[in-house]
Amino acid sequence: MNEIMKNNLQKLHSLKACVLSFLVLLTVTFFSSCEKEPTPTPGLPVVSTNEVMEVGKHFAMCSATVSDTGDKPINVRGVCWGVNHNPTTSDSFANSDSYVKNDSTGLGDFNVRMTGLAANVTYYVRAYASSSKGISYGEELSFTTQAYATSVPEGGINAAFSINANGGKVWFSKGNLQYQASTDTWRFAENQWNLCDSVANDHTSADYVAGSAAWIDLFGWGTSGYDHGAICWQPWSNSRVSSDYNAYGQNFSSLNEQTGMADWGYNAISNGGNAENSGWRSLTNDEWRYLLSERPNGNNLYGHGQVNGRNGLIILPDEWSLPPRILFTPGTSSWTNCYTESQWSKMETAGAVFLPAAGMRNGTFVYHVMGSGDYWTSTCLQNGGPQFGAYALYFGYDMINSGNVVDRHYGHSVRLVRPLE
């Protein structure tokens, strides 16, 4: 009898365990179902995100539909996007091309062009619609922008710039070239607007000496740090004799000739791949001229501006797509285009380049900081005469000259590029 009762008790325990497991499973299923199907907020619009199409490197189109206005007319409808899930209008957004007024219902289909995107990046997008009752969002979709034929190098800006009529294109580095003598280290500036010299007035700088711990960014022509045959090849050189700066010790050799060691890009750049002779180089005079004046639509792809309080020159890539709610005016009228750090972040994401007006140096005397920009080319003056000059890009308050001839001993800024391979 005891054995029978024992067996019955075991069966009863097993039955209770099965019932309990079923109840737990039913409860979990019920709550999971509730989480997946939230109840819409009464009175708000109903909007759906339909499709992402026409995806390019720096733009895409999204279609959406408002199927129910809710209790009030729609006043705004559009799409928002970002690199994280569930974007909102606190991220990037754009209203539909036809802005919906309060006296309209706002029902129906609409398309929005998303601009200022980065190449080869995955974005998440949702449609939205708002009324006086509040804002509602549609389903989330994802898409990946087109990639360039080659990968962006470390230290490069994610956009291509044409430099000749034969299809040659380059990446620009993310900042001006800088050097520290005490550690023999080259780097790209952390931000495009960064200068080593933050003083806006003319002054004498003691940073251009051997062994200095200061970062410098105004270099005599061909001062790459390699003994390529010039008398002055050290980055801190401040001789005022231009013949001391002859590339490979010759009057009419350009920086990119012979071994290439006279060009600053030959160096291992700490945040640019950190490998010697990896492809970084200076633009030639002809390449600067083509970029600014001869490439298709080139005259509309540069302009004077100010970024985070710094004056300079803005250059836009070939496939330019202006970010939403940001303006750009081409040309050299004053420092017209002014951007906060946050606004510039969107411009740079879309591929814009900024060359700060870092001034120039003669010996150890630095001047015109924030007044002009002077950027070396790799091209020397070849007129058969005794002059020891080289070409530079120059821009000032209301002018730009991509073929300015300067004595080689002057200290100028350097912005490197790397070809798309």
CSV table of C-alpha atoms in Angstrom, one decimal:
chain,number,residue,atom,x,y,z
A,1,MET,CA,0.0,0.0,0.0
A,2,ASN,CA,2.8,2.4,0.9
A,3,GLU,CA,4.5,1.7,-2.4
A,4,ILE,CA,1.2,2.4,-4.4
A,5,MET,CA,0.7,5.7,-2.5
A,6,LYS,CA,4.3,6.6,-3.2
A,7,ASN,CA,3.9,6.1,-7.0
A,8,ASN,CA,0.7,8.1,-7.0
A,9,LEU,CA,2.4,11.0,-5.2
A,10,GLN,CA,5.2,11.0,-7.8
A,11,LYS,CA,2.6,11.1,-10.6
A,12,LEU,CA,0.8,14.0,-8.9
A,13,HIS,CA,4.1,16.0,-8.6
A,14,SER,CA,4.9,15.4,-12.2
A,15,LEU,CA,1.4,16.6,-13.3
A,16,LYS,CA,1.8,19.7,-11.2
A,17,ALA,CA,5.2,20.4,-12.7
A,18,CYS,CA,3.8,20.1,-16.2
A,19,VAL,CA,0.8,22.4,-15.4
A,20,LEU,CA,3.2,25.0,-13.9
A,21,SER,CA,5.5,24.9,-16.9
A,22,PHE,CA,2.5,25.4,-19.2
A,23,LEU,CA,1.3,28.4,-17.2
A,24,VAL,CA,4.8,30.0,-17.3
A,25,LEU,CA,5.1,29.4,-21.0
A,26,LEU,CA,1.6,30.9,-21.6
A,27,THR,CA,2.4,33.9,-19.5
A,28,VAL,CA,5.7,34.6,-21.3
A,29,THR,CA,4.0,34.1,-24.7
A,30,PHE,CA,1.3,36.5,-23.7
A,31,PHE,CA,3.6,39.3,-22.6
A,32,SER,CA,6.0,38.8,-25.5
A,33,SER,CA,3.1,39.1,-27.8
A,34,CYS,CA,2.1,42.3,-26.1
A,35,GLU,CA,5.6,43.8,-26.4
A,36,LYS,CA,5.7,43.0,-30.2
A,37,GLU,CA,2.3,44.7,-30.9
A,38,PRO,CA,2.1,47.9,-28.8
A,39,THR,CA,-1.2,49.8,-28.9
A,40,PRO,CA,-1.0,52.9,-31.1
A,41,THR,CA,-1.3,56.2,-29.3
A,42,PRO,CA,-4.8,57.4,-29.8
A,43,GLY,CA,-5.1,60.6,-31.9
A,44,LEU,CA,-1.7,60.6,-33.4
A,45,PRO,CA,-1.0,60.2,-37.2
A,46,VAL,CA,-0.3,56.8,-38.7
A,47,VAL,CA,2.7,56.8,-41.0
A,48,SER,CA,4.6,54.0,-42.7
A,49,THR,CA,8.2,53.9,-44.1
A,50,ASN,CA,7.9,52.2,-47.5
A,51,GLU,CA,11.1,51.9,-49.4
A,52,VAL,CA,14.7,53.3,-49.8
A,53,MET,CA,15.7,53.8,-53.4
A,54,GLU,CA,18.2,55.6,-55.6
A,55,VAL,CA,21.0,55.0,-53.2
A,56,GLY,CA,24.2,56.7,-54.1
A,57,LYS,CA,27.5,57.4,-52.3
A,58,HIS,CA,26.2,60.5,-50.5
A,59,PHE,CA,22.4,60.5,-51.0
A,60,ALA,CA,19.4,58.3,-51.1
A,61,MET,CA,15.6,58.6,-51.5
A,62,CYS,CA,13.0,57.3,-49.1
A,63,SER,CA,9.2,56.9,-49.8
A,64,ALA,CA,6.6,56.9,-47.1
A,65,THR,CA,2.8,57.2,-46.6
A,66,VAL,CA,0.5,58.8,-44.1
A,67,SER,CA,-2.6,56.6,-43.9
A,68,ASP,CA,-4.4,58.3,-41.1
A,69,THR,CA,-4.0,61.8,-39.8
A,70,GLY,CA,-5.4,61.0,-36.3
A,71,ASP,CA,-7.4,63.7,-34.5
A,72,LYS,CA,-5.7,66.7,-36.1
A,73,PRO,CA,-4.4,67.7,-39.5
A,74,ILE,CA,-0.7,66.9,-40.3
A,75,ASN,CA,1.6,69.9,-40.2
A,76,VAL,CA,4.9,68.3,-40.9
A,77,ARG,CA,5.9,64.9,-42.5
A,78,GLY,CA,9.3,63.6,-43.5
A,79,VAL,CA,12.0,61.1,-42.7
A,80,CYS,CA,14.8,60.9,-40.2
A,81,TRP,CA,18.0,58.9,-40.3
A,82,GLY,CA,21.2,58.0,-38.4
A,83,VAL,CA,23.8,55.3,-37.9
A,84,ASN,CA,22.0,53.9,-34.8
A,85,HIS,CA,18.7,52.2,-34.6
A,86,ASN,CA,15.4,54.1,-34.1
A,87,PRO,CA,16.4,57.5,-35.4
A,88,THR,CA,14.3,60.5,-34.4
A,89,THR,CA,14.1,64.1,-35.5
A,90,SER,CA,16.9,64.8,-33.0
A,91,ASP,CA,19.1,63.0,-35.6
A,92,SER,CA,19.4,64.0,-39.2
A,93,PHE,CA,16.0,64.7,-40.8
A,94,ALA,CA,14.3,66.3,-43.8
A,95,ASN,CA,10.7,67.3,-44.4
A,96,SER,CA,8.9,66.3,-47.5
A,97,ASP,CA,9.5,68.5,-50.5
A,98,SER,CA,5.9,69.7,-50.3
A,99,TYR,CA,5.6,71.1,-46.8
A,100,VAL,CA,2.1,70.2,-45.4
A,101,LYS,CA,0.2,73.1,-44.0
A,102,ASN,CA,-2.3,73.0,-41.1
A,103,ASP,CA,-5.1,73.6,-43.5
A,104,SER,CA,-4.3,70.4,-45.4
A,105,THR,CA,-5.1,66.8,-44.2
A,106,GLY,CA,-1.5,65.5,-45.0
A,107,LEU,CA,-2.8,62.1,-46.1
A,108,GLY,CA,-1.0,60.2,-48.9
A,109,ASP,CA,2.4,59.2,-50.3
A,110,PHE,CA,5.5,61.4,-50.2
A,111,ASN,CA,9.2,61.1,-51.0
A,112,VAL,CA,12.2,62.7,-49.2
A,113,ARG,CA,15.8,62.9,-50.5
A,114,MET,CA,18.4,62.2,-47.8
A,115,THR,CA,21.6,64.2,-48.4
A,116,GLY,CA,25.0,64.7,-46.8
A,117,LEU,CA,25.5,60.9,-46.3
A,118,ALA,CA,28.9,59.2,-46.0
A,119,ALA,CA,29.9,56.6,-48.6
A,120,ASN,CA,29.9,52.9,-47.6
A,121,VAL,CA,28.0,53.4,-44.3
A,122,THR,CA,24.8,51.7,-43.1
A,123,TYR,CA,22.0,54.0,-42.1
A,124,TYR,CA,18.6,53.5,-40.4
A,125,VAL,CA,15.7,55.5,-41.5
A,126,ARG,CA,12.1,56.1,-40.3
A,127,ALA,CA,9.3,58.2,-41.7
A,128,TYR,CA,7.5,60.6,-39.3
A,129,ALA,CA,4.4,62.7,-39.2
A,130,SER,CA,3.3,65.3,-36.6
A,131,SER,CA,0.3,67.3,-35.7
A,132,SER,CA,-0.7,69.4,-32.8
A,133,LYS,CA,-1.3,66.1,-30.9
A,134,GLY,CA,2.3,65.0,-31.3
A,135,ILE,CA,4.7,63.1,-33.5
A,136,SER,CA,4.6,59.4,-34.6
A,137,TYR,CA,7.1,57.3,-36.5
A,138,GLY,CA,6.9,54.6,-39.1
A,139,GLU,CA,8.8,51.3,-39.3
A,140,GLU,CA,12.6,51.3,-39.4
A,141,LEU,CA,14.4,50.4,-42.6
A,142,SER,CA,18.1,50.2,-43.2
A,143,PHE,CA,20.3,50.8,-46.3
A,144,THR,CA,24.0,51.1,-47.1
A,145,THR,CA,25.4,53.8,-49.3
A,146,GLN,CA,27.5,52.9,-52.2
A,147,ALA,CA,31.2,52.5,-51.7
A,148,TYR,CA,34.1,53.9,-53.7
A,149,ALA,CA,36.2,51.5,-55.8
A,150,THR,CA,38.9,51.5,-53.2
A,151,SER,CA,38.8,51.8,-49.4
A,152,VAL,CA,39.4,55.1,-47.7
A,153,PRO,CA,43.0,55.1,-46.3
A,154,GLU,CA,43.6,55.7,-42.6
A,155,GLY,CA,43.7,59.4,-42.0
A,156,GLY,CA,41.6,60.1,-45.2
A,157,ILE,CA,38.3,62.0,-45.7
A,158,ASN,CA,35.6,59.8,-47.2
A,159,ALA,CA,35.1,61.5,-50.5
A,160,ALA,CA,36.9,61.7,-53.9
A,161,PHE,CA,38.3,64.8,-55.6
A,162,SER,CA,39.3,64.9,-59.3
A,163,ILE,CA,42.7,66.3,-60.0
A,164,ASN,CA,43.1,65.8,-63.8
A,165,ALA,CA,41.1,65.3,-67.0
A,166,ASN,CA,42.3,61.7,-67.2
A,167,GLY,CA,40.1,60.5,-64.3
A,168,GLY,CA,42.7,60.8,-61.6
A,169,LYS,CA,41.1,61.2,-58.1
A,170,VAL,CA,42.5,61.6,-54.6
A,171,TRP,CA,41.5,61.4,-50.9
A,172,PHE,CA,42.4,64.4,-48.8
A,173,SER,CA,44.0,63.9,-45.4
A,174,LYS,CA,41.8,64.8,-42.4
A,175,GLY,CA,44.0,67.7,-41.3
A,176,ASN,CA,47.1,69.7,-42.1
A,177,LEU,CA,50.5,68.0,-41.6
A,178,GLN,CA,52.2,68.6,-38.2
A,179,TYR,CA,55.6,67.6,-36.8
A,180,GLN,CA,57.3,67.3,-33.4
A,181,ALA,CA,61.1,67.4,-33.4
A,182,SER,CA,61.7,65.9,-30.0
A,183,THR,CA,60.0,62.6,-31.0
A,184,ASP,CA,60.6,62.9,-34.7
A,185,THR,CA,56.8,62.3,-35.2
A,186,TRP,CA,54.6,63.3,-38.1
A,187,ARG,CA,50.8,63.4,-37.8
A,188,PHE,CA,47.7,64.8,-39.4
A,189,ALA,CA,45.9,67.5,-37.3
A,190,GLU,CA,43.1,66.0,-35.2
A,191,ASN,CA,40.6,68.4,-36.8
A,192,GLN,CA,40.7,70.2,-40.1
A,193,TRP,CA,40.6,73.6,-38.5
A,194,ASN,CA,43.5,72.9,-36.0
A,195,LEU,CA,46.6,75.1,-36.2
A,196,CYS,CA,49.8,74.7,-34.2
A,197,ASP,CA,50.0,78.5,-33.9
A,198,SER,CA,46.8,79.8,-32.2
A,199,VAL,CA,48.0,83.4,-32.1
A,200,ALA,CA,46.2,85.7,-34.6
A,201,ASN,CA,48.8,88.5,-34.4
A,202,ASP,CA,52.2,88.7,-36.0
A,203,HIS,CA,54.9,87.4,-33.7
A,204,THR,CA,58.2,85.5,-33.4
A,205,SER,CA,58.0,81.8,-32.8
A,206,ALA,CA,60.8,79.9,-31.0
A,207,ASP,CA,59.3,76.5,-31.9
A,208,TYR,CA,61.3,76.1,-35.1
A,209,VAL,CA,64.5,74.7,-33.6
A,210,ALA,CA,66.0,71.2,-33.4
A,211,GLY,CA,64.7,69.1,-30.5
A,212,SER,CA,61.7,71.3,-29.8
A,213,ALA,CA,58.7,69.5,-28.1
A,214,ALA,CA,56.3,71.9,-29.9
A,215,TRP,CA,54.2,70.8,-32.8
A,216,ILE,CA,54.9,72.8,-35.9
A,217,ASP,CA,52.9,73.1,-39.2
A,218,LEU,CA,54.6,75.8,-41.3
A,219,PHE,CA,57.4,74.2,-43.4
A,220,GLY,CA,60.1,75.4,-45.9
A,221,TRP,CA,59.7,73.8,-49.3
A,222,GLY,CA,61.0,70.2,-49.4
A,223,THR,CA,61.7,69.9,-45.6
A,224,SER,CA,60.5,66.3,-45.3
A,225,GLY,CA,63.1,65.3,-42.8
A,226,TYR,CA,65.1,63.1,-45.3
A,227,ASP,CA,68.5,64.2,-46.4
A,228,HIS,CA,67.6,64.2,-50.1
A,229,GLY,CA,70.5,66.6,-51.1
A,230,ALA,CA,69.2,70.0,-49.9
A,231,ILE,CA,71.1,72.1,-47.4
A,232,CYS,CA,67.8,72.6,-45.5
A,233,TRP,CA,65.8,69.4,-45.3
A,234,GLN,CA,64.9,69.4,-41.6
A,235,PRO,CA,61.3,70.2,-40.8
A,236,TRP,CA,62.3,73.0,-38.4
A,237,SER,CA,64.7,74.7,-40.9
A,238,ASN,CA,64.4,78.5,-40.8
A,239,SER,CA,67.2,79.7,-43.1
A,240,ARG,CA,66.1,82.7,-45.2
A,241,VAL,CA,68.2,81.6,-48.2
A,242,SER,CA,65.9,79.9,-50.8
A,243,SER,CA,68.7,78.0,-52.6
A,244,ASP,CA,69.2,76.1,-49.3
A,245,TYR,CA,65.9,74.3,-50.0
A,246,ASN,CA,66.5,72.9,-53.5
A,247,ALA,CA,65.0,69.4,-53.8
A,248,TYR,CA,67.7,66.8,-54.3
A,249,GLY,CA,70.2,69.7,-54.3
A,250,GLN,CA,69.1,70.8,-57.8
A,251,ASN,CA,67.5,74.1,-58.9
A,252,PHE,CA,64.7,72.6,-61.1
A,253,SER,CA,63.7,69.3,-59.4
A,254,SER,CA,60.2,69.0,-58.0
A,255,LEU,CA,59.5,67.2,-54.8
A,256,ASN,CA,58.0,64.1,-56.4
A,257,GLU,CA,60.9,63.4,-58.7
A,258,GLN,CA,63.9,61.0,-58.2
A,259,THR,CA,63.4,59.1,-54.9
A,260,GLY,CA,60.4,61.1,-53.8
A,261,MET,CA,62.0,61.6,-50.4
A,262,ALA,CA,61.8,65.4,-50.7
A,263,ASP,CA,57.9,65.2,-50.4
A,264,TRP,CA,56.5,65.2,-46.9
A,265,GLY,CA,54.2,62.3,-47.8
A,266,TYR,CA,57.1,60.0,-47.9
A,267,ASN,CA,57.1,59.9,-44.1
A,268,ALA,CA,55.4,57.4,-41.8
A,269,ILE,CA,52.5,59.5,-40.6
A,270,SER,CA,51.4,58.3,-37.2
A,271,ASN,CA,47.6,58.6,-37.8
A,272,GLY,CA,47.9,58.1,-41.6
A,273,GLY,CA,48.9,54.5,-41.8
A,274,ASN,CA,52.2,54.9,-40.0
A,275,ALA,CA,54.1,53.4,-43.0
A,276,GLU,CA,56.9,55.0,-45.0
A,277,ASN,CA,56.2,55.8,-48.7
A,278,SER,CA,52.6,54.5,-48.4
A,279,GLY,CA,51.2,56.8,-51.1
A,280,TRP,CA,50.6,60.2,-49.4
A,281,ARG,CA,51.9,63.1,-51.3
A,282,SER,CA,51.6,66.8,-52.1
A,283,LEU,CA,49.5,68.0,-55.0
A,284,THR,CA,51.3,69.5,-58.0
A,285,ASN,CA,50.5,73.0,-59.2
A,286,ASP,CA,48.6,71.7,-62.2
A,287,GLU,CA,46.5,69.4,-59.9
A,288,TRP,CA,45.5,72.3,-57.6
A,289,ARG,CA,44.5,74.4,-60.7
A,290,TYR,CA,42.4,71.5,-62.1
A,291,LEU,CA,40.7,70.9,-58.8
A,292,LEU,CA,39.7,74.5,-58.3
A,293,SER,CA,39.1,75.7,-61.8
A,294,GLU,CA,38.9,73.0,-64.4
A,295,ARG,CA,37.1,70.0,-63.0
A,296,PRO,CA,33.4,69.8,-63.9
A,297,ASN,CA,31.4,72.4,-61.9
A,298,GLY,CA,34.7,73.2,-60.1
A,299,ASN,CA,33.8,76.9,-59.6
A,300,ASN,CA,30.8,75.9,-57.5
A,301,LEU,CA,32.8,73.5,-55.4
A,302,TYR,CA,34.9,75.8,-53.3
A,303,GLY,CA,34.4,78.9,-51.2
A,304,HIS,CA,35.8,81.0,-48.3
A,305,GLY,CA,34.4,80.1,-44.9
A,306,GLN,CA,34.9,79.9,-41.2
A,307,VAL,CA,34.8,76.6,-39.2
A,308,ASN,CA,34.7,76.7,-35.4
A,309,GLY,CA,36.0,80.3,-35.4
A,310,ARG,CA,38.8,79.7,-38.0
A,311,ASN,CA,39.0,81.3,-41.4
A,312,GLY,CA,39.9,79.2,-44.4
A,313,LEU,CA,39.0,77.7,-47.7
A,314,ILE,CA,36.3,75.0,-48.1
A,315,ILE,CA,36.6,72.6,-51.0
A,316,LEU,CA,33.8,70.2,-51.9
A,317,PRO,CA,34.1,66.7,-53.5
A,318,ASP,CA,33.0,65.8,-57.0
A,319,GLU,CA,29.8,64.0,-55.9
A,320,TRP,CA,28.7,66.7,-53.5
A,321,SER,CA,25.4,66.5,-51.6
A,322,LEU,CA,24.7,69.4,-49.1
A,323,PRO,CA,23.5,68.2,-45.7
A,324,PRO,CA,19.9,69.3,-44.8
A,325,ARG,CA,19.4,72.8,-43.2
A,326,ILE,CA,23.0,73.8,-44.0
A,327,LEU,CA,23.9,76.5,-46.6
A,328,PHE,CA,26.9,76.9,-48.8
A,329,THR,CA,27.8,79.8,-51.0
A,330,PRO,CA,30.6,79.3,-53.5
A,331,GLY,CA,33.2,82.0,-54.2
A,332,THR,CA,35.7,84.2,-52.5
A,333,SER,CA,33.5,86.9,-50.9
A,334,SER,CA,34.9,87.4,-47.4
A,335,TRP,CA,34.7,84.4,-45.1
A,336,THR,CA,31.1,83.9,-46.1
A,337,ASN,CA,30.2,80.3,-45.0
A,338,CYS,CA,30.3,80.1,-41.2
A,339,TYR,CA,29.9,76.7,-39.4
A,340,THR,CA,29.8,75.6,-35.8
A,341,GLU,CA,31.8,72.4,-34.9
A,342,SER,CA,28.5,70.5,-35.0
A,343,GLN,CA,27.5,71.8,-38.4
A,344,TRP,CA,31.0,71.2,-39.8
A,345,SER,CA,30.8,67.6,-38.6
A,346,LYS,CA,27.9,67.1,-41.1
A,347,MET,CA,29.8,68.8,-43.8
A,348,GLU,CA,32.9,66.7,-43.3
A,349,THR,CA,30.8,63.5,-43.2
A,350,ALA,CA,29.6,64.5,-46.7
A,351,GLY,CA,33.2,64.9,-47.8
A,352,ALA,CA,34.0,68.6,-47.4
A,353,VAL,CA,37.6,69.7,-47.0
A,354,PHE,CA,38.7,72.7,-45.0
A,355,LEU,CA,42.1,74.4,-45.3
A,356,PRO,CA,42.6,76.8,-42.4
A,357,ALA,CA,44.2,80.2,-43.0
A,358,ALA,CA,47.3,79.4,-41.0
A,359,GLY,CA,49.4,82.3,-42.4
A,360,MET,CA,53.1,81.9,-43.3
A,361,ARG,CA,56.6,82.1,-41.7
A,362,ASN,CA,59.7,83.9,-42.7
A,363,GLY,CA,62.6,82.6,-40.6
A,364,THR,CA,61.0,82.5,-37.2
A,365,PHE,CA,58.6,85.3,-37.8
A,366,VAL,CA,55.0,84.1,-38.2
A,367,TYR,CA,52.4,86.4,-39.7
A,368,HIS,CA,49.0,86.7,-41.5
A,369,VAL,CA,47.5,83.9,-39.2
A,370,MET,CA,43.7,83.9,-40.0
A,371,GLY,CA,44.4,86.4,-42.7
A,372,SER,CA,45.7,84.1,-45.5
A,373,GLY,CA,46.3,80.5,-46.3
A,374,ASP,CA,49.6,79.4,-48.1
A,375,TYR,CA,49.8,75.7,-49.1
A,376,TRP,CA,52.8,74.2,-50.9
A,377,THR,CA,52.6,72.3,-54.1
A,378,SER,CA,55.3,69.8,-55.1
A,379,THR,CA,56.2,71.9,-58.2
A,380,CYS,CA,59.3,74.1,-58.4
A,381,LEU,CA,59.6,77.2,-60.6
A,382,GLN,CA,61.2,76.1,-63.9
A,383,ASN,CA,61.9,79.3,-65.9
A,384,GLY,CA,65.6,78.7,-66.6
A,385,GLY,CA,66.6,81.6,-64.5
A,386,PRO,CA,68.4,81.9,-61.2
A,387,GLN,CA,65.2,82.2,-59.0
A,388,PHE,CA,64.7,79.6,-56.3
A,389,GLY,CA,60.9,79.6,-56.2
A,390,ALA,CA,58.1,77.0,-55.9
A,391,TYR,CA,54.4,77.1,-56.6
A,392,ALA,CA,51.9,77.4,-53.8
A,393,LEU,CA,48.1,77.7,-53.4
A,394,TYR,CA,47.3,81.1,-51.9
A,395,PHE,CA,44.0,82.5,-50.6
A,396,GLY,CA,43.1,85.6,-48.7
A,397,TYR,CA,40.1,87.6,-47.7
A,398,ASP,CA,38.6,88.0,-51.1
A,399,MET,CA,40.9,86.1,-53.5
A,400,ILE,CA,42.5,82.8,-54.5
A,401,ASN,CA,45.5,82.0,-56.6
A,402,SER,CA,46.4,78.4,-57.3
A,403,GLY,CA,49.6,79.3,-59.1
A,404,ASN,CA,51.3,81.7,-56.7
A,405,VAL,CA,55.2,81.6,-56.9
A,406,VAL,CA,57.0,81.9,-53.5
A,407,ASP,CA,60.6,81.8,-52.4
A,408,ARG,CA,61.3,78.3,-51.1
A,409,HIS,CA,62.5,79.4,-47.7
A,410,TYR,CA,59.0,80.6,-46.6
A,411,GLY,CA,57.2,78.4,-44.2
A,412,HIS,CA,53.8,77.2,-45.6
A,413,SER,CA,51.1,74.8,-44.7
A,414,VAL,CA,51.0,71.2,-46.1
A,415,ARG,CA,47.9,69.2,-46.9
A,416,LEU,CA,48.5,65.8,-48.3
A,417,VAL,CA,46.5,63.6,-50.6
A,418,ARG,CA,46.5,60.0,-51.5
A,419,PRO,CA,45.4,58.6,-55.0
A,420,LEU,CA,42.5,56.3,-55.3
A,421,GLU,CA,44.1,53.1,-56.5
